[in-house]
Amino acid sequence: MLAGRDLERVDAAAARGRYRPGMRALILHGPGDLRLEERPRPTAGPGEVVVEVDAALTCATDAKILARGMHPSLGPVPVPFGHEGAGTVVEAGPEARAAVGDRVVVANSAPCGVCEWCDAGREGLCADIVYLSGTYAQYLWVPARIAAVNLLAIPDGVDPALAALSEPVACGLRGAERSAAAAGQSVVVLGGGLQGQVICAALARRGCEVILCDPHPERRALAVRMGAAATEDAPRDADGLARVRAMTPEGRGANVTVAAVGAVSVWETAVALVRPGGEVNLHGGPGPGEVLGVPAGPVHYGEITLQASYHHTPATFRAALTAISAAPELFAELLGPEIGLSEVAQVLAAGGQKRVVRP
Ligand SMILES: [Zn+2]
Ligand SMILES: [Zn+2]
């Protein structure tokens, strides 16, 4: 393990482009324990590829995983960490569907394509899904299934950091795709993080009247550029709820509400703001053991549909890269400043705001 002065020396050498004995990688060892280590460079077997990572992205999901020290998708620790990234293929195994020199973005999973859920177009629920982890490193090993199903060529001129947004954007597009919101209908999106912004943009594009609620003024301003018809502070009490409800048609709530934050209190707010006959989409991932408490009467007598959206599908992953490539300036607003591998732990400890990691 590298620490203190060693780490500073390695960072300085890497900045000069001179440090390549193996590779530098962030390895998750347990709760709050993320270490920058020197590891052997991966090699590619049949169908597999190795990607030199040009850009990885930090993510609130990684912040949660680091705090808990594990995730079902990762397997036992110690394990390479990071799940959003793009780069250049430097090694391709026999029969791999990519060639050395290709600029690519990889998803953090790939479905089997044959189970009941894959068959139904709900590949995020695949019973035999394969996950990828390890984008916080100089080199990333891509399993054969992911290389075959969810490795995409980055269009010319698109920055790899932008392309790396394809995974989180694909999750947001999945959230929008799950919603029955129709053109002209009212939608309230709770939360102006990346997921809320992408869902806002997708539903506004569909012709919905989106009201995005978030406590941060800069996120509300971004939502307007993403297509929101109106924005408002996040409702935290009865007054806040009344304020947002008053913005919906006849003050009777929105046709569709989306909780784009993984907090049960926000999920409950989403239920409180939907109109009779409407739909609530629970999108942000809650913590383990959280329990949703909603008033049963309004759900029953209002025929409210409660649904959820999780992860992404190969189709939304492709749609995400297409959308990003078509509007790079807009999506660039979702990226934060650049950092090095040694700063990732600090960013994740602070909640995992989007940062571009240049390994
Ligand atoms: Zn993510
Ligand atoms: Zn499957």
Coordinates of C-alpha atoms and ligand atoms in Angstrom, one line a residue:
M1 CA 0.0 0.0 0.0
L2 CA 1.2 3.5 -0.8
A3 CA 0.8 6.2 1.8
G4 CA 2.0 9.7 2.7
R5 CA 5.2 10.7 1.0
D6 CA 5.2 7.6 -1.3
L7 CA 1.8 8.7 -2.6
E8 CA 2.9 12.2 -3.3
R9 CA 5.9 11.0 -5.1
V10 CA 3.8 8.6 -7.3
D11 CA 1.3 11.4 -8.0
A12 CA 4.1 13.7 -9.1
A13 CA 5.7 11.1 -11.3
A14 CA 2.4 10.2 -12.9
A15 CA 1.8 13.9 -13.6
R16 CA 5.0 13.9 -15.5
G17 CA 3.8 10.8 -17.4
R18 CA 6.7 8.7 -16.1
Y19 CA 5.1 6.2 -13.8
R20 CA 4.1 2.9 -15.5
P21 CA 5.5 -0.1 -13.7
G22 CA 2.1 -1.7 -13.3
M23 CA -0.9 0.4 -12.6
R24 CA -2.3 2.7 -9.9
A25 CA -5.7 1.6 -8.8
L26 CA -8.1 2.4 -6.0
I27 CA -9.0 -0.7 -4.0
L28 CA -11.9 -0.9 -1.6
H29 CA -11.0 -2.8 1.6
G30 CA -14.0 -2.1 3.8
P31 CA -16.2 0.6 5.2
G32 CA -14.4 4.0 4.6
D33 CA -11.3 2.2 3.6
L34 CA -10.3 3.0 0.0
R35 CA -6.6 2.7 -0.8
L36 CA -4.5 3.8 -3.7
E37 CA -2.3 0.8 -4.5
E38 CA 0.1 -0.4 -7.2
R39 CA -1.4 -3.4 -8.9
P40 CA -0.4 -5.5 -11.9
R41 CA -1.9 -4.4 -15.2
P42 CA -4.8 -6.6 -16.2
T43 CA -4.7 -8.7 -19.4
A44 CA -7.5 -9.8 -21.7
G45 CA -8.7 -13.3 -22.1
P46 CA -11.1 -14.6 -24.8
G47 CA -13.8 -11.9 -25.5
E48 CA -12.4 -9.6 -22.9
V49 CA -10.7 -6.2 -23.4
V50 CA -8.4 -4.0 -21.3
V51 CA -9.2 -0.3 -21.5
E52 CA -6.7 2.5 -20.5
V53 CA -9.0 4.8 -18.5
D54 CA -9.0 8.3 -19.9
A55 CA -11.8 9.5 -17.5
A56 CA -13.7 7.9 -14.6
L57 CA -16.5 9.7 -12.8
T58 CA -17.3 9.8 -9.1
C59 CA -20.9 9.0 -8.2
A60 CA -23.2 9.2 -5.1
T61 CA -23.6 5.4 -5.4
D62 CA -19.9 4.9 -4.8
A63 CA -20.1 7.2 -1.8
K64 CA -22.8 4.9 -0.4
I65 CA -20.8 1.8 -1.2
L66 CA -17.7 3.2 0.4
A67 CA -19.6 4.1 3.6
R68 CA -21.0 0.6 3.8
G69 CA -17.7 -1.0 2.7
M70 CA -19.5 -3.5 0.4
H71 CA -22.2 -4.0 -2.3
P72 CA -23.8 -7.1 -3.7
S73 CA -22.5 -6.2 -7.1
L74 CA -18.9 -6.1 -6.0
G75 CA -18.2 -9.5 -4.4
P76 CA -15.9 -9.8 -1.4
V77 CA -13.3 -7.1 -0.6
P78 CA -10.6 -6.1 -1.3
V79 CA -12.0 -5.3 -4.8
P80 CA -11.2 -2.7 -7.5
F81 CA -13.6 0.3 -7.2
G82 CA -15.4 2.7 -9.5
H83 CA -18.1 2.0 -12.1
E84 CA -18.3 5.0 -14.5
G85 CA -15.5 5.3 -17.0
A86 CA -14.3 5.6 -20.6
G87 CA -11.0 5.2 -22.4
T88 CA -9.0 3.5 -25.1
V89 CA -8.7 -0.2 -25.8
V90 CA -5.1 -1.3 -25.3
E91 CA -5.6 -5.0 -25.4
A92 CA -8.3 -7.1 -27.0
G93 CA -8.6 -10.9 -26.3
P94 CA -9.5 -13.4 -29.1
E95 CA -13.0 -12.8 -30.5
A96 CA -13.4 -9.6 -28.6
R97 CA -15.8 -7.1 -30.3
A98 CA -13.4 -4.2 -30.0
A99 CA -9.9 -3.5 -31.4
V100 CA -6.8 -1.9 -29.9
G101 CA -7.1 1.9 -30.3
D102 CA -10.9 2.0 -30.1
R103 CA -12.2 4.8 -27.9
V104 CA -14.9 3.2 -25.8
V105 CA -17.3 3.7 -22.9
V106 CA -18.4 0.6 -20.9
A107 CA -21.5 0.2 -18.8
N108 CA -21.0 -1.2 -15.3
S109 CA -23.1 -4.3 -16.1
A110 CA -24.4 -6.5 -18.8
P111 CA -27.6 -8.7 -18.7
C112 CA -27.8 -12.3 -19.9
G113 CA -30.4 -11.6 -22.5
V114 CA -32.3 -14.8 -22.0
C115 CA -33.9 -14.8 -18.6
E116 CA -37.5 -13.9 -17.8
W117 CA -36.6 -10.2 -17.0
C118 CA -34.4 -9.8 -20.0
D119 CA -37.1 -11.2 -22.2
A120 CA -39.5 -8.5 -20.8
G121 CA -37.1 -5.7 -21.6
R122 CA -36.3 -5.2 -18.0
E123 CA -32.6 -6.1 -18.2
G124 CA -31.7 -4.1 -15.1
L125 CA -33.4 -6.9 -13.1
C126 CA -31.5 -9.7 -15.0
A127 CA -31.2 -12.8 -12.8
D128 CA -27.7 -13.5 -14.1
I129 CA -26.4 -9.9 -14.5
V130 CA -22.6 -9.4 -14.8
Y131 CA -21.1 -6.4 -13.1
L132 CA -18.0 -4.4 -13.7
S133 CA -15.9 -2.5 -11.1
G134 CA -12.5 -0.8 -11.3
T135 CA -12.8 2.4 -13.3
Y136 CA -10.7 4.3 -10.6
A137 CA -7.5 2.9 -12.1
Q138 CA -5.2 3.4 -15.0
Y139 CA -6.4 0.2 -16.7
L140 CA -9.8 -1.5 -16.5
W141 CA -10.5 -5.1 -17.2
V142 CA -13.8 -5.6 -19.1
P143 CA -15.4 -9.0 -18.8
A144 CA -16.4 -10.8 -22.0
R145 CA -20.2 -10.3 -21.6
I146 CA -19.9 -6.5 -21.0
A147 CA -17.4 -6.2 -23.9
A148 CA -20.0 -8.0 -26.1
V149 CA -23.2 -6.2 -24.9
N150 CA -22.4 -2.9 -23.3
L151 CA -19.2 -1.5 -24.7
L152 CA -19.8 1.3 -27.2
A153 CA -17.6 3.3 -29.5
I154 CA -17.3 7.0 -28.6
P155 CA -18.2 9.2 -31.5
D156 CA -15.4 11.3 -32.9
G157 CA -15.0 14.6 -31.0
V158 CA -16.8 13.5 -27.9
D159 CA -14.7 13.9 -24.7
P160 CA -14.3 10.6 -22.8
A161 CA -15.4 12.3 -19.6
L162 CA -18.7 13.2 -21.3
A163 CA -19.0 9.7 -22.7
A164 CA -18.5 8.3 -19.2
L165 CA -21.8 10.0 -18.2
S166 CA -23.6 7.3 -20.3
E167 CA -24.1 5.0 -17.3
P168 CA -25.7 7.5 -14.9
V169 CA -27.6 9.2 -17.8
A170 CA -28.9 5.7 -18.9
C171 CA -30.3 5.2 -15.4
G172 CA -32.2 8.5 -15.6
L173 CA -33.5 7.7 -19.1
R174 CA -34.7 4.4 -17.6
G175 CA -36.6 6.4 -15.0
A176 CA -38.2 8.5 -17.6
E177 CA -39.0 5.5 -19.8
R178 CA -40.8 3.8 -16.9
S179 CA -43.1 6.7 -16.5
A180 CA -46.4 6.9 -18.4
A181 CA -46.3 10.8 -18.3
A182 CA -47.8 12.1 -21.5
A183 CA -47.3 15.3 -23.4
G184 CA -49.1 18.2 -21.7
Q185 CA -49.2 16.4 -18.3
S186 CA -47.9 17.8 -15.1
V187 CA -44.8 16.2 -13.6
V188 CA -43.0 17.1 -10.3
V189 CA -39.4 15.9 -10.0
L190 CA -38.0 15.9 -6.5
G191 CA -34.3 16.3 -6.5
G192 CA -32.0 18.2 -8.9
G193 CA -29.0 16.0 -8.8
L194 CA -27.9 14.2 -12.0
Q195 CA -30.8 11.7 -12.0
G196 CA -33.4 14.4 -11.4
Q197 CA -31.9 16.6 -14.2
V198 CA -31.9 13.8 -16.7
I199 CA -35.4 12.7 -15.9
C200 CA -36.5 16.4 -16.1
A201 CA -34.9 16.8 -19.5
A202 CA -36.3 13.5 -20.9
L203 CA -39.9 14.2 -19.8
A204 CA -39.7 17.9 -20.9
R205 CA -38.6 16.7 -24.3
R206 CA -41.7 14.4 -24.3
G207 CA -43.8 17.5 -23.8
C208 CA -44.6 17.3 -20.1
E209 CA -44.8 20.4 -17.9
V210 CA -42.0 19.6 -15.4
I211 CA -41.7 21.3 -12.1
L212 CA -38.3 20.5 -10.5
C213 CA -37.8 20.9 -6.7
D214 CA -34.4 21.3 -5.1
P215 CA -33.0 23.4 -2.3
H216 CA -29.9 24.6 -4.4
P217 CA -30.5 27.6 -6.6
E218 CA -27.8 26.5 -9.1
R219 CA -29.5 23.2 -9.6
R220 CA -32.9 24.9 -10.2
A221 CA -31.2 27.1 -12.8
L222 CA -29.7 24.1 -14.5
A223 CA -33.2 22.4 -14.5
V224 CA -34.5 25.4 -16.5
R225 CA -31.8 24.8 -19.1
M226 CA -32.7 21.1 -19.1
G227 CA -36.3 22.0 -20.0
A228 CA -38.2 22.5 -16.7
A229 CA -41.3 24.7 -17.0
A230 CA -40.8 25.8 -13.4
T231 CA -38.7 25.2 -10.3
E232 CA -39.2 25.5 -6.6
D233 CA -37.4 24.9 -3.3
A234 CA -37.6 21.3 -2.0
P235 CA -40.9 21.0 0.1
R236 CA -40.0 20.0 3.7
D237 CA -43.2 20.7 5.5
A238 CA -47.0 21.3 5.0
D239 CA -46.3 24.9 3.7
G240 CA -43.8 23.6 1.3
L241 CA -46.2 20.9 0.0
A242 CA -49.0 23.4 -0.3
R243 CA -46.6 25.7 -2.3
V244 CA -45.7 23.0 -4.8
R245 CA -49.3 21.7 -5.1
A246 CA -50.5 25.2 -5.9
M247 CA -48.2 25.1 -9.0
T248 CA -50.0 22.0 -10.4
P249 CA -53.2 22.0 -12.4
E250 CA -56.2 23.2 -10.2
G251 CA -53.8 22.7 -7.3
R252 CA -54.7 19.0 -7.2
G253 CA -51.2 17.6 -7.6
A254 CA -49.2 16.4 -10.6
N255 CA -50.1 13.6 -12.9
V256 CA -46.7 12.1 -12.2
T257 CA -44.3 12.6 -9.4
V258 CA -40.7 11.4 -9.4
A259 CA -38.5 10.9 -6.3
A260 CA -35.0 11.3 -7.7
V261 CA -33.5 11.2 -4.3
G262 CA -32.8 8.0 -2.3
A263 CA -34.5 9.2 0.9
V264 CA -37.7 7.8 2.2
S265 CA -38.9 11.3 3.3
V266 CA -38.7 12.4 -0.3
W267 CA -40.5 9.3 -1.5
E268 CA -43.3 10.2 1.0
T269 CA -43.4 13.7 -0.4
A270 CA -43.7 12.3 -3.9
V271 CA -46.8 10.4 -2.8
A272 CA -48.2 13.5 -1.2
L273 CA -47.9 15.6 -4.4
V274 CA -49.5 13.2 -6.9
R275 CA -53.1 13.9 -8.1
P276 CA -55.9 11.2 -8.0
G277 CA -55.3 8.7 -10.8
G278 CA -51.6 9.6 -10.9
E279 CA -48.3 7.8 -10.8
V280 CA -45.4 8.0 -8.4
N281 CA -42.0 6.9 -9.5
L282 CA -39.6 6.0 -6.8
H283 CA -36.2 6.4 -8.5
G284 CA -33.4 7.2 -6.0
G285 CA -32.0 4.2 -4.2
P286 CA -32.8 4.0 -0.5
G287 CA -30.5 2.8 2.2
P288 CA -30.7 -0.7 3.6
G289 CA -33.6 -1.3 6.0
E290 CA -35.5 1.9 5.1
V291 CA -39.2 1.6 5.3
L292 CA -41.7 3.6 3.3
G293 CA -44.7 4.9 5.2
V294 CA -47.5 6.2 3.0
P295 CA -51.1 7.0 4.0
A296 CA -53.1 4.0 2.6
G297 CA -56.3 5.9 2.1
P298 CA -55.2 8.5 -0.5
V299 CA -53.3 5.7 -2.4
H300 CA -56.4 3.5 -2.5
Y301 CA -59.2 6.1 -3.0
G302 CA -57.0 8.0 -5.5
E303 CA -56.0 4.8 -7.5
I304 CA -52.4 5.9 -7.2
T305 CA -49.8 3.8 -9.1
L306 CA -46.6 3.3 -7.1
Q307 CA -43.7 2.2 -9.2
A308 CA -40.0 2.2 -9.2
S309 CA -37.1 2.4 -11.7
Y310 CA -33.7 0.9 -11.2
H311 CA -30.4 0.7 -13.1
H312 CA -30.4 0.7 -16.9
T313 CA -30.9 -1.4 -20.0
P314 CA -28.7 -1.8 -23.1
A315 CA -31.2 0.3 -25.0
T316 CA -31.1 3.2 -22.5
F317 CA -27.3 2.9 -22.3
R318 CA -27.1 3.5 -26.1
A319 CA -29.7 6.2 -26.0
A320 CA -27.7 8.0 -23.3
L321 CA -24.5 8.1 -25.4
T322 CA -26.5 9.3 -28.4
A323 CA -28.2 12.1 -26.3
I324 CA -24.8 13.2 -24.8
S325 CA -23.1 13.3 -28.2
A326 CA -26.0 15.4 -29.6
A327 CA -25.8 18.0 -26.8
P328 CA -22.3 17.9 -25.3
E329 CA -22.5 21.5 -23.9
L330 CA -25.6 20.7 -21.9
F331 CA -24.3 17.5 -20.5
A332 CA -21.0 19.1 -19.7
E333 CA -22.9 21.0 -17.0
L334 CA -23.3 17.7 -15.1
L335 CA -19.6 17.3 -14.8
G336 CA -17.5 18.8 -12.0
P337 CA -13.8 19.7 -11.9
E338 CA -11.0 17.2 -12.6
I339 CA -9.3 15.4 -9.8
G340 CA -6.6 12.7 -9.4
L341 CA -7.0 9.2 -8.0
S342 CA -5.7 10.3 -4.6
E343 CA -8.6 12.8 -4.2
V344 CA -11.4 10.3 -4.9
A345 CA -11.8 9.1 -1.3
Q346 CA -12.2 12.6 -0.1
V347 CA -14.9 13.4 -2.7
L348 CA -16.8 10.2 -1.9
A349 CA -16.6 10.9 1.8
A350 CA -18.3 14.2 1.1
G351 CA -21.2 12.6 -0.8
G352 CA -19.8 11.8 -4.2
Q353 CA -20.5 14.9 -6.2
K354 CA -19.7 14.4 -9.9
R355 CA -15.9 14.8 -10.5
V356 CA -13.9 13.8 -13.5
V357 CA -11.1 11.5 -12.4
R358 CA -8.0 11.4 -14.6
P359 CA -6.1 8.4 -13.5
Ligands
ZN1 ZN -23.1 5.8 -10.9
ZN2 ZN -31.2 -11.9 -17.9

